Amino acid sequence: MAERLTFIHAADLHLGAPFRGLRALSDAWAARLLTALSEAYDRVIEAALAREVDFVVMAGDIFDNARPSYGDYLHFFAGLRRLEEAGIPVYLITGNHDPYTSWQHDSFSLPSNAVMLPGDRPGFALYERDGRPLCIVGGRGYYNQTWPADECIAEGVTRRAAEEALVQRYPEVASAPFAVGVLHTGLNLDHLKAPVAPSTLMNAGMDYWALGHIHLRYAYPSFEDPRLVFSGCIQGRDINETGERGIYHVTLTEGARNTIEPIPTASVVWQRMRVDVSDCANLPAVTDKIMRELFRENGKAHCEEMVSRITLVGSTHLHAMLERDDIRADLRKHLNDSYPAFFCDALLDATVEPRDKDALRREGLFPAVLLQVADAQRSNPDDEIAYLQEEFLAKGMQLPSACTRLVDELSAEAENLVLDLLSQGEDR
């Protein structure tokens, strides 16, 4: 019968991290977010216990900084002890936020079920079931907060090296059907943080690589054949970490492809939303439309509560009202007062006034000239980007890469802004 192994792959817990970038946060939500990371960690532990996995892997950045608070330490070790009581081992490494050197100066000792692989060299452990070797675990953490550019963090982390290192203690180590590697690395996605070529890891003899550092879910070569995997962070910390966050329940089976099951752990999910209000006849209809979209996104994200940044879009006769800060502030307050499970930290306007641009072109007045110039610019995006680059350089600034990706969208916004200003002048 084919052997089977299951484990939890977690990474980037960032216990003790602050929440960032909120524009306007109520006292209640500020207090709520303080508990979100610790709740997410509790869900990692509960997932391992509920699924009765063979072991848990934590691939670095357990803490958000090199000097965690006493409370964060106590909470982390309490979770490890719960796993210890259930007989579940934990294999962990350090990341750039909580390097190996910072752990050496603390007075805490890990529970007997927890093995920290070293940061100054490759480290290896063997997981046994019923006295028989089942899985080699090998990896290396960050020793300091930076990784030398001329060194490969994966150097020496191979199955062959593991067997050579463990054979004296475990003579039958070579018979273990599985091998799992653990690293905190940018892989080929972040070339500044201990990058490693995927081919290096694929040729190391490991069946699965549990990776940390990239806060998004990612699998190489694919999610159908996951060999090099980032589980992402367990709880989003700002509006740039949107959507469901969590861990993976990994299953390795002899003679079969690996399988990974995502498990959501974030109790508070961040979302950027664009709500088309072009079909809304009045402001109450706008509120109703936003709430329907909030519930839809909340259902997809599998979370209890959600912080959202909402941009209103579409062509609507309500544009003149929605562009007013006081009107949007009232709408936002109504949303936040109506449903405590949702918090809108910003309500932005990107709506446009309904216009017949073809009719404006036919009139032959200044708006027609504007539209003609805008059409000509959009027909040559390289010239648009070059113009933007010159303007930024003239002010001693670098053109953000996002501008090059969004040049068409920015051009349309500029066109509508000028038309708005022209129409306001006509009204006056």
Tab-separated table of C-alpha atoms in Angstrom:
chain	number	residue	atom	x	y	z
A	1	MET	CA	0.000	0.000	0.000
A	2	ALA	CA	1.294	3.478	-0.921
A	3	GLU	CA	2.522	5.555	2.003
A	4	ARG	CA	0.744	8.828	2.723
A	5	LEU	CA	1.837	11.949	4.618
A	6	THR	CA	-0.165	15.012	5.639
A	7	PHE	CA	1.024	18.262	7.156
A	8	ILE	CA	0.178	21.946	7.576
A	9	HIS	CA	2.284	24.432	5.617
A	10	ALA	CA	2.143	27.864	7.264
A	11	ALA	CA	4.362	30.902	6.789
A	12	ASP	CA	4.556	34.634	7.477
A	13	LEU	CA	2.556	34.673	10.687
A	14	HIS	CA	4.017	38.114	11.560
A	15	LEU	CA	2.786	37.943	15.142
A	16	GLY	CA	2.889	41.394	16.701
A	17	ALA	CA	2.687	43.260	13.388
A	18	PRO	CA	0.849	46.600	13.231
A	19	PHE	CA	-1.946	47.241	10.779
A	20	ARG	CA	-1.026	49.914	8.262
A	21	GLY	CA	-2.501	52.376	5.805
A	22	LEU	CA	-5.966	52.829	7.258
A	23	ARG	CA	-7.394	56.211	6.353
A	24	ALA	CA	-10.053	56.577	8.999
A	25	LEU	CA	-10.444	53.899	11.641
A	26	SER	CA	-12.970	53.842	14.441
A	27	ASP	CA	-11.871	53.026	17.992
A	28	ALA	CA	-13.819	49.781	17.882
A	29	TRP	CA	-12.151	48.623	14.675
A	30	ALA	CA	-8.707	49.651	15.903
A	31	ALA	CA	-9.244	47.385	18.909
A	32	ARG	CA	-10.630	44.629	16.690
A	33	LEU	CA	-7.604	44.556	14.404
A	34	LEU	CA	-5.259	44.197	17.368
A	35	THR	CA	-6.679	40.705	17.930
A	36	ALA	CA	-6.842	39.561	14.288
A	37	LEU	CA	-3.281	38.211	13.962
A	38	SER	CA	-3.413	36.192	17.169
A	39	GLU	CA	-6.790	34.770	16.104
A	40	ALA	CA	-5.329	33.766	12.740
A	41	TYR	CA	-2.487	31.924	14.512
A	42	ASP	CA	-5.015	30.122	16.718
A	43	ARG	CA	-6.757	28.949	13.550
A	44	VAL	CA	-3.480	27.506	12.250
A	45	ILE	CA	-3.166	25.429	15.417
A	46	GLU	CA	-6.836	24.411	15.334
A	47	ALA	CA	-6.564	23.315	11.693
A	48	ALA	CA	-3.632	21.024	12.544
A	49	LEU	CA	-5.486	19.527	15.499
A	50	ALA	CA	-8.770	19.066	13.633
A	51	ARG	CA	-7.101	17.326	10.683
A	52	GLU	CA	-4.769	15.247	12.876
A	53	VAL	CA	-1.853	15.942	10.551
A	54	ASP	CA	1.522	14.254	10.889
A	55	PHE	CA	3.325	17.552	11.532
A	56	VAL	CA	3.300	21.335	11.008
A	57	VAL	CA	5.826	23.394	9.029
A	58	MET	CA	6.296	27.132	9.691
A	59	ALA	CA	8.425	28.715	6.959
A	60	GLY	CA	9.747	31.882	8.599
A	61	ASP	CA	8.641	35.325	9.807
A	62	ILE	CA	6.783	33.885	12.746
A	63	PHE	CA	7.211	37.245	14.461
A	64	ASP	CA	7.104	40.610	12.753
A	65	ASN	CA	10.305	41.868	14.330
A	66	ALA	CA	13.441	40.612	16.028
A	67	ARG	CA	12.230	41.598	19.483
A	68	PRO	CA	8.659	40.364	19.927
A	69	SER	CA	6.634	41.353	22.938
A	70	TYR	CA	6.394	39.039	25.911
A	71	GLY	CA	2.709	38.525	25.161
A	72	ASP	CA	3.396	37.508	21.555
A	73	TYR	CA	5.965	34.963	22.742
A	74	LEU	CA	3.582	33.510	25.293
A	75	HIS	CA	0.816	33.188	22.720
A	76	PHE	CA	3.097	31.515	20.177
A	77	PHE	CA	4.453	28.984	22.661
A	78	ALA	CA	0.951	28.227	23.957
A	79	GLY	CA	0.021	27.112	20.443
A	80	LEU	CA	3.099	24.897	20.204
A	81	ARG	CA	2.219	23.265	23.515
A	82	ARG	CA	-1.284	22.466	22.263
A	83	LEU	CA	0.314	20.618	19.352
A	84	GLU	CA	2.751	18.932	21.752
A	85	GLU	CA	-0.144	17.581	23.798
A	86	ALA	CA	-1.623	16.096	20.610
A	87	GLY	CA	1.708	14.529	19.614
A	88	ILE	CA	2.147	16.745	16.534
A	89	PRO	CA	5.727	17.865	15.770
A	90	VAL	CA	6.506	21.359	14.452
A	91	TYR	CA	9.416	22.177	12.135
A	92	LEU	CA	10.200	25.881	11.841
A	93	ILE	CA	12.742	28.259	10.380
A	94	THR	CA	13.431	31.947	10.863
A	95	GLY	CA	12.833	34.700	8.315
A	96	ASN	CA	14.210	38.145	7.654
A	97	HIS	CA	11.816	39.655	10.218
A	98	ASP	CA	12.753	37.248	13.033
A	99	PRO	CA	16.291	36.054	12.203
A	100	TYR	CA	18.045	33.184	13.969
A	101	THR	CA	20.323	35.480	15.980
A	102	SER	CA	17.352	37.172	17.650
A	103	TRP	CA	16.045	33.835	18.942
A	104	GLN	CA	19.384	32.929	20.532
A	105	HIS	CA	19.227	35.746	23.086
A	106	ASP	CA	15.817	34.968	24.511
A	107	SER	CA	15.176	32.966	27.638
A	108	PHE	CA	12.479	30.757	26.121
A	109	SER	CA	13.128	27.162	25.130
A	110	LEU	CA	11.029	25.441	22.500
A	111	PRO	CA	8.695	22.632	23.565
A	112	SER	CA	9.936	19.089	22.936
A	113	ASN	CA	7.803	18.740	19.791
A	114	ALA	CA	9.306	21.799	18.065
A	115	VAL	CA	12.480	21.699	15.969
A	116	MET	CA	14.039	24.936	14.726
A	117	LEU	CA	16.299	24.337	11.747
A	118	PRO	CA	19.477	26.471	11.938
A	119	GLY	CA	20.173	29.744	10.164
A	120	ASP	CA	23.952	29.459	9.832
A	121	ARG	CA	23.942	26.161	7.911
A	122	PRO	CA	21.530	23.600	6.445
A	123	GLY	CA	19.660	21.588	9.055
A	124	PHE	CA	17.811	18.284	8.893
A	125	ALA	CA	15.328	16.254	10.910
A	126	LEU	CA	13.537	12.955	10.444
A	127	TYR	CA	9.858	12.343	11.077
A	128	GLU	CA	9.067	8.749	12.021
A	129	ARG	CA	5.766	6.927	12.200
A	130	ASP	CA	5.508	3.789	14.291
A	131	GLY	CA	9.278	3.689	14.552
A	132	ARG	CA	9.831	3.782	10.762
A	133	PRO	CA	11.327	6.696	8.784
A	134	LEU	CA	8.556	8.500	6.904
A	135	CYS	CA	9.800	11.983	5.982
A	136	ILE	CA	13.077	13.866	5.888
A	137	VAL	CA	12.690	17.579	6.688
A	138	GLY	CA	15.501	19.876	5.593
A	139	GLY	CA	15.901	23.618	5.485
A	140	ARG	CA	17.670	26.745	6.568
A	141	GLY	CA	16.474	30.021	8.040
A	142	TYR	CA	17.775	33.574	7.985
A	143	TYR	CA	20.749	34.036	10.312
A	144	ASN	CA	20.657	37.844	10.174
A	145	GLN	CA	17.988	40.208	8.847
A	146	THR	CA	19.660	40.330	5.426
A	147	TRP	CA	20.902	37.556	3.191
A	148	PRO	CA	24.279	37.882	1.382
A	149	ALA	CA	23.745	38.488	-2.329
A	150	ASP	CA	26.598	36.132	-3.253
A	151	GLU	CA	25.256	33.150	-1.273
A	152	CYS	CA	22.388	30.778	-2.085
A	153	ILE	CA	20.138	30.056	0.868
A	154	ALA	CA	19.320	26.641	-0.623
A	155	GLU	CA	22.969	25.567	-0.883
A	156	GLY	CA	23.353	22.145	0.744
A	157	VAL	CA	19.632	21.651	1.406
A	158	THR	CA	19.206	18.425	-0.553
A	159	ARG	CA	17.923	14.950	0.164
A	160	ARG	CA	21.348	13.467	-0.350
A	161	ALA	CA	22.911	15.890	2.140
A	162	ALA	CA	20.146	15.083	4.622
A	163	GLU	CA	20.739	11.349	4.373
A	164	GLU	CA	24.477	11.843	4.920
A	165	ALA	CA	23.847	14.068	7.933
A	166	LEU	CA	21.271	11.799	9.566
A	167	VAL	CA	22.522	8.296	8.759
A	168	GLN	CA	24.549	7.782	11.941
A	169	ARG	CA	21.577	8.618	14.160
A	170	TYR	CA	19.010	7.013	11.848
A	171	PRO	CA	20.627	4.145	9.885
A	172	GLU	CA	17.448	3.590	7.851
A	173	VAL	CA	16.971	7.246	6.888
A	174	ALA	CA	17.378	6.483	3.163
A	175	SER	CA	14.208	4.378	3.250
A	176	ALA	CA	12.026	7.398	4.123
A	177	PRO	CA	9.508	7.697	1.265
A	178	PHE	CA	9.202	11.494	1.508
A	179	ALA	CA	11.409	14.574	1.820
A	180	VAL	CA	10.205	18.130	2.502
A	181	GLY	CA	12.328	21.278	2.151
A	182	VAL	CA	11.690	24.491	4.108
A	183	LEU	CA	13.066	27.909	3.109
A	184	HIS	CA	12.304	31.605	3.507
A	185	THR	CA	13.118	32.893	0.048
A	186	GLY	CA	12.053	35.202	-2.745
A	187	LEU	CA	12.467	32.300	-5.202
A	188	ASN	CA	12.411	33.996	-8.632
A	189	LEU	CA	9.627	36.382	-7.548
A	190	ASP	CA	11.655	38.700	-5.293
A	191	HIS	CA	15.257	39.080	-6.446
A	192	LEU	CA	16.292	41.013	-3.321
A	193	LYS	CA	15.376	38.516	-0.592
A	194	ALA	CA	17.429	35.318	-0.834
A	195	PRO	CA	16.400	34.476	-4.416
A	196	VAL	CA	16.660	30.893	-5.643
A	197	ALA	CA	16.159	29.530	-9.142
A	198	PRO	CA	13.208	27.091	-9.214
A	199	SER	CA	15.402	24.578	-11.048
A	200	THR	CA	17.787	24.495	-8.060
A	201	LEU	CA	15.003	23.383	-5.750
A	202	MET	CA	13.436	21.020	-8.283
A	203	ASN	CA	16.767	19.184	-8.553
A	204	ALA	CA	17.394	18.887	-4.801
A	205	GLY	CA	15.551	15.588	-4.366
A	206	MET	CA	12.725	17.013	-2.247
A	207	ASP	CA	9.118	16.043	-2.897
A	208	TYR	CA	7.739	19.377	-1.662
A	209	TRP	CA	9.193	22.761	-0.752
A	210	ALA	CA	7.349	24.710	1.949
A	211	LEU	CA	8.341	28.307	1.249
A	212	GLY	CA	7.825	31.582	3.086
A	213	HIS	CA	8.295	35.309	2.369
A	214	ILE	CA	5.917	35.890	-0.568
A	215	HIS	CA	2.560	36.821	0.980
A	216	LEU	CA	0.511	35.402	-1.874
A	217	ARG	CA	-0.480	31.825	-2.617
A	218	TYR	CA	1.767	30.450	-5.322
A	219	ALA	CA	2.638	26.988	-6.625
A	220	TYR	CA	5.291	25.851	-9.088
A	221	PRO	CA	5.100	24.328	-11.658
A	222	SER	CA	1.322	24.649	-11.080
A	223	PHE	CA	-1.417	24.216	-8.520
A	224	GLU	CA	-2.178	20.866	-10.188
A	225	ASP	CA	1.427	19.754	-9.588
A	226	PRO	CA	2.573	21.754	-6.544
A	227	ARG	CA	6.269	21.227	-5.788
A	228	LEU	CA	7.474	24.698	-4.769
A	229	VAL	CA	4.740	26.404	-2.773
A	230	PHE	CA	4.115	29.680	-0.951
A	231	SER	CA	1.155	29.448	1.423
A	232	GLY	CA	1.009	33.249	1.803
A	233	CYS	CA	0.475	35.137	5.056
A	234	ILE	CA	-2.134	34.022	7.591
A	235	GLN	CA	-3.754	37.472	7.976
A	236	GLY	CA	-3.682	40.480	5.666
A	237	ARG	CA	-2.263	43.563	7.386
A	238	ASP	CA	-3.134	46.368	4.968
A	239	ILE	CA	-5.148	47.220	1.876
A	240	ASN	CA	-2.388	45.758	-0.335
A	241	GLU	CA	-2.952	42.296	1.169
A	242	THR	CA	-6.503	41.766	-0.019
A	243	GLY	CA	-8.593	38.641	-0.260
A	244	GLU	CA	-8.592	35.327	1.569
A	245	ARG	CA	-5.410	34.504	3.512
A	246	GLY	CA	-4.388	31.274	5.139
A	247	ILE	CA	-2.378	28.061	5.063
A	248	TYR	CA	-2.213	24.795	3.121
A	249	HIS	CA	-3.130	21.284	4.178
A	250	VAL	CA	-0.606	19.263	2.179
A	251	THR	CA	-0.924	15.604	1.253
A	252	LEU	CA	1.964	13.599	-0.212
A	253	THR	CA	1.255	10.118	-1.549
A	254	GLU	CA	3.745	7.685	-3.029
A	255	GLY	CA	3.380	7.451	-6.815
A	256	ALA	CA	0.933	10.387	-7.012
A	257	ARG	CA	1.062	14.143	-7.389
A	258	ASN	CA	1.069	16.331	-4.323
A	259	THR	CA	-2.215	17.918	-3.323
A	260	ILE	CA	-2.726	21.149	-1.389
A	261	GLU	CA	-5.978	22.288	0.223
A	262	PRO	CA	-6.243	25.981	1.149
A	263	ILE	CA	-7.497	26.680	4.657
A	264	PRO	CA	-8.587	30.267	5.386
A	265	THR	CA	-7.294	31.648	8.676
A	266	ALA	CA	-7.906	35.410	8.451
A	267	SER	CA	-10.813	36.590	10.572
A	268	VAL	CA	-10.617	40.052	8.980
A	269	VAL	CA	-10.162	40.277	5.213
A	270	TRP	CA	-9.162	43.395	3.297
A	271	GLN	CA	-10.789	44.164	-0.030
A	272	ARG	CA	-10.480	46.780	-2.739
A	273	MET	CA	-13.822	47.078	-4.483
A	274	ARG	CA	-15.137	48.895	-7.536
A	275	VAL	CA	-18.900	49.311	-7.481
A	276	ASP	CA	-20.657	50.340	-10.690
A	277	VAL	CA	-23.471	52.722	-9.743
A	278	SER	CA	-24.538	53.641	-13.282
A	279	ASP	CA	-27.892	51.885	-12.690
A	280	CYS	CA	-28.615	53.712	-9.404
A	281	ALA	CA	-31.365	56.331	-9.513
A	282	ASN	CA	-30.584	57.999	-6.165
A	283	LEU	CA	-28.228	57.926	-3.175
A	284	PRO	CA	-30.200	55.254	-1.219
A	285	ALA	CA	-29.879	53.027	-4.288
A	286	VAL	CA	-26.123	53.613	-4.215
A	287	THR	CA	-26.000	52.489	-0.585
A	288	ASP	CA	-28.044	49.376	-1.371
A	289	LYS	CA	-25.776	48.520	-4.315
A	290	ILE	CA	-22.651	48.843	-2.177
A	291	MET	CA	-24.129	46.598	0.524
A	292	ARG	CA	-25.021	43.887	-1.997
A	293	GLU	CA	-21.453	43.965	-3.302
A	294	LEU	CA	-20.047	43.840	0.222
A	295	PHE	CA	-22.053	40.728	1.064
A	296	ARG	CA	-21.030	39.096	-2.225
A	297	GLU	CA	-17.321	39.758	-1.602
A	298	ASN	CA	-17.619	38.657	2.010
A	299	GLY	CA	-19.075	35.322	0.927
A	300	LYS	CA	-16.211	34.710	-1.498
A	301	ALA	CA	-13.546	35.620	1.074
A	302	HIS	CA	-14.707	33.140	3.771
A	303	CYS	CA	-14.193	35.604	6.608
A	304	GLU	CA	-16.131	36.924	9.571
A	305	GLU	CA	-15.383	40.603	9.052
A	306	MET	CA	-14.081	42.771	6.239
A	307	VAL	CA	-12.300	46.099	5.809
A	308	SER	CA	-12.926	47.575	2.372
A	309	ARG	CA	-11.793	50.495	0.281
A	310	ILE	CA	-14.565	51.187	-2.208
A	311	THR	CA	-14.347	53.115	-5.468
A	312	LEU	CA	-17.603	54.131	-7.113
A	313	VAL	CA	-17.495	53.891	-10.909
A	314	GLY	CA	-19.828	54.228	-13.876
A	315	SER	CA	-21.615	56.921	-15.837
A	316	THR	CA	-24.286	58.484	-13.644
A	317	HIS	CA	-26.255	61.691	-13.211
A	318	LEU	CA	-25.310	61.402	-9.506
A	319	HIS	CA	-21.697	62.206	-10.365
A	320	ALA	CA	-21.856	65.830	-9.162
A	321	MET	CA	-23.051	64.673	-5.743
A	322	LEU	CA	-20.743	61.664	-5.443
A	323	GLU	CA	-17.642	63.722	-6.105
A	324	ARG	CA	-18.413	65.819	-3.028
A	325	ASP	CA	-16.426	64.755	0.040
A	326	ASP	CA	-19.249	65.526	2.473
A	327	ILE	CA	-21.770	63.407	0.554
A	328	ARG	CA	-19.405	60.414	0.439
A	329	ALA	CA	-18.575	60.882	4.128
A	330	ASP	CA	-22.289	60.599	4.956
A	331	LEU	CA	-22.643	57.508	2.766
A	332	ARG	CA	-19.611	55.924	4.385
A	333	LYS	CA	-20.906	56.620	7.887
A	334	HIS	CA	-24.257	55.087	6.992
A	335	LEU	CA	-22.543	51.956	5.684
A	336	ASN	CA	-20.371	51.570	8.777
A	337	ASP	CA	-23.269	52.196	11.177
A	338	SER	CA	-25.565	49.723	9.420
A	339	TYR	CA	-23.419	46.570	9.444
A	340	PRO	CA	-20.797	46.185	12.218
A	341	ALA	CA	-19.147	43.262	10.386
A	342	PHE	CA	-18.037	45.562	7.559
A	343	PHE	CA	-15.844	48.631	7.783
A	344	CYS	CA	-15.340	50.982	4.840
A	345	ASP	CA	-12.131	52.898	5.492
A	346	ALA	CA	-12.494	55.035	2.342
A	347	LEU	CA	-15.229	55.693	-0.202
A	348	LEU	CA	-13.739	57.098	-3.399
A	349	ASP	CA	-15.371	58.568	-6.482
A	350	ALA	CA	-14.397	57.630	-10.019
A	351	THR	CA	-17.800	58.115	-11.601
A	352	VAL	CA	-18.274	60.249	-14.707
A	353	GLU	CA	-21.013	62.565	-15.916
A	354	PRO	CA	-23.111	60.959	-18.669
A	355	ARG	CA	-21.988	62.468	-21.960
A	356	ASP	CA	-22.516	61.855	-25.642
A	357	LYS	CA	-18.909	62.221	-26.730
A	358	ASP	CA	-19.794	61.613	-30.363
A	359	ALA	CA	-22.149	64.604	-30.204
A	360	LEU	CA	-19.401	66.727	-28.623
A	361	ARG	CA	-17.067	65.776	-31.474
A	362	ARG	CA	-19.677	66.839	-34.040
A	363	GLU	CA	-20.140	70.250	-32.395
A	364	GLY	CA	-16.594	71.231	-33.349
A	365	LEU	CA	-16.080	73.399	-30.244
A	366	PHE	CA	-13.269	73.167	-27.684
A	367	PRO	CA	-14.466	69.791	-26.254
A	368	ALA	CA	-14.176	68.378	-29.779
A	369	VAL	CA	-10.558	69.546	-30.017
A	370	LEU	CA	-9.834	68.054	-26.595
A	371	LEU	CA	-11.303	64.689	-27.584
A	372	GLN	CA	-9.401	64.721	-30.866
A	373	VAL	CA	-6.091	65.312	-29.046
A	374	ALA	CA	-6.936	62.642	-26.440
A	375	ASP	CA	-7.735	60.103	-29.171
A	376	ALA	CA	-4.440	60.862	-30.900
A	377	GLN	CA	-2.486	60.419	-27.671
A	378	ARG	CA	-4.135	57.113	-26.858
A	379	SER	CA	-3.277	55.792	-30.311
A	380	ASN	CA	0.420	55.951	-29.374
A	381	PRO	CA	0.890	54.750	-25.760
A	382	ASP	CA	4.700	54.865	-26.053
A	383	ASP	CA	4.529	58.622	-26.609
A	384	GLU	CA	2.178	58.968	-23.621
A	385	ILE	CA	4.607	57.125	-21.349
A	386	ALA	CA	7.565	59.150	-22.669
A	387	TYR	CA	5.670	62.385	-21.962
A	388	LEU	CA	4.851	61.263	-18.418
A	389	GLN	CA	8.459	60.237	-17.840
A	390	GLU	CA	9.698	63.671	-18.915
A	391	GLU	CA	7.229	65.398	-16.583
A	392	PHE	CA	8.283	63.276	-13.620
A	393	LEU	CA	11.998	63.722	-14.358
A	394	ALA	CA	11.520	67.491	-14.582
A	395	LYS	CA	10.340	67.357	-10.973
A	396	GLY	CA	13.197	65.052	-9.921
A	397	MET	CA	10.922	62.032	-9.540
A	398	GLN	CA	10.868	58.510	-10.937
A	399	LEU	CA	7.792	57.495	-12.935
A	400	PRO	CA	5.974	54.785	-10.906
A	401	SER	CA	5.735	51.504	-12.789
A	402	ALA	CA	1.985	51.431	-12.092
A	403	CYS	CA	1.575	54.481	-14.354
A	404	THR	CA	2.905	52.581	-17.361
A	405	ARG	CA	0.457	49.745	-16.730
A	406	LEU	CA	-2.513	52.057	-16.225
A	407	VAL	CA	-1.787	54.679	-18.892
A	408	ASP	CA	-5.080	54.091	-20.745
A	409	GLU	CA	-7.100	54.325	-17.541
A	410	LEU	CA	-5.270	57.462	-16.442
A	411	SER	CA	-5.798	59.063	-19.849
A	412	ALA	CA	-9.532	58.410	-19.660
A	413	GLU	CA	-9.675	59.897	-16.151
A	414	ALA	CA	-7.818	63.013	-17.297
A	415	GLU	CA	-10.144	63.415	-20.264
A	416	ASN	CA	-13.245	63.183	-18.058
A	417	LEU	CA	-11.747	65.564	-15.497
A	418	VAL	CA	-11.219	68.262	-18.126
A	419	LEU	CA	-14.725	67.757	-19.494
A	420	ASP	CA	-16.070	68.087	-15.932
A	421	LEU	CA	-14.223	71.376	-15.490
A	422	LEU	CA	-15.534	72.653	-18.814
A	423	SER	CA	-19.121	71.777	-17.937
A	424	GLN	CA	-18.778	73.470	-14.529
A	425	GLY	CA	-17.572	76.606	-16.300
A	426	GLU	CA	-20.614	76.522	-18.579
A	427	ASP	CA	-22.913	76.201	-15.571
A	428	ARG	CA	-21.361	79.284	-13.943
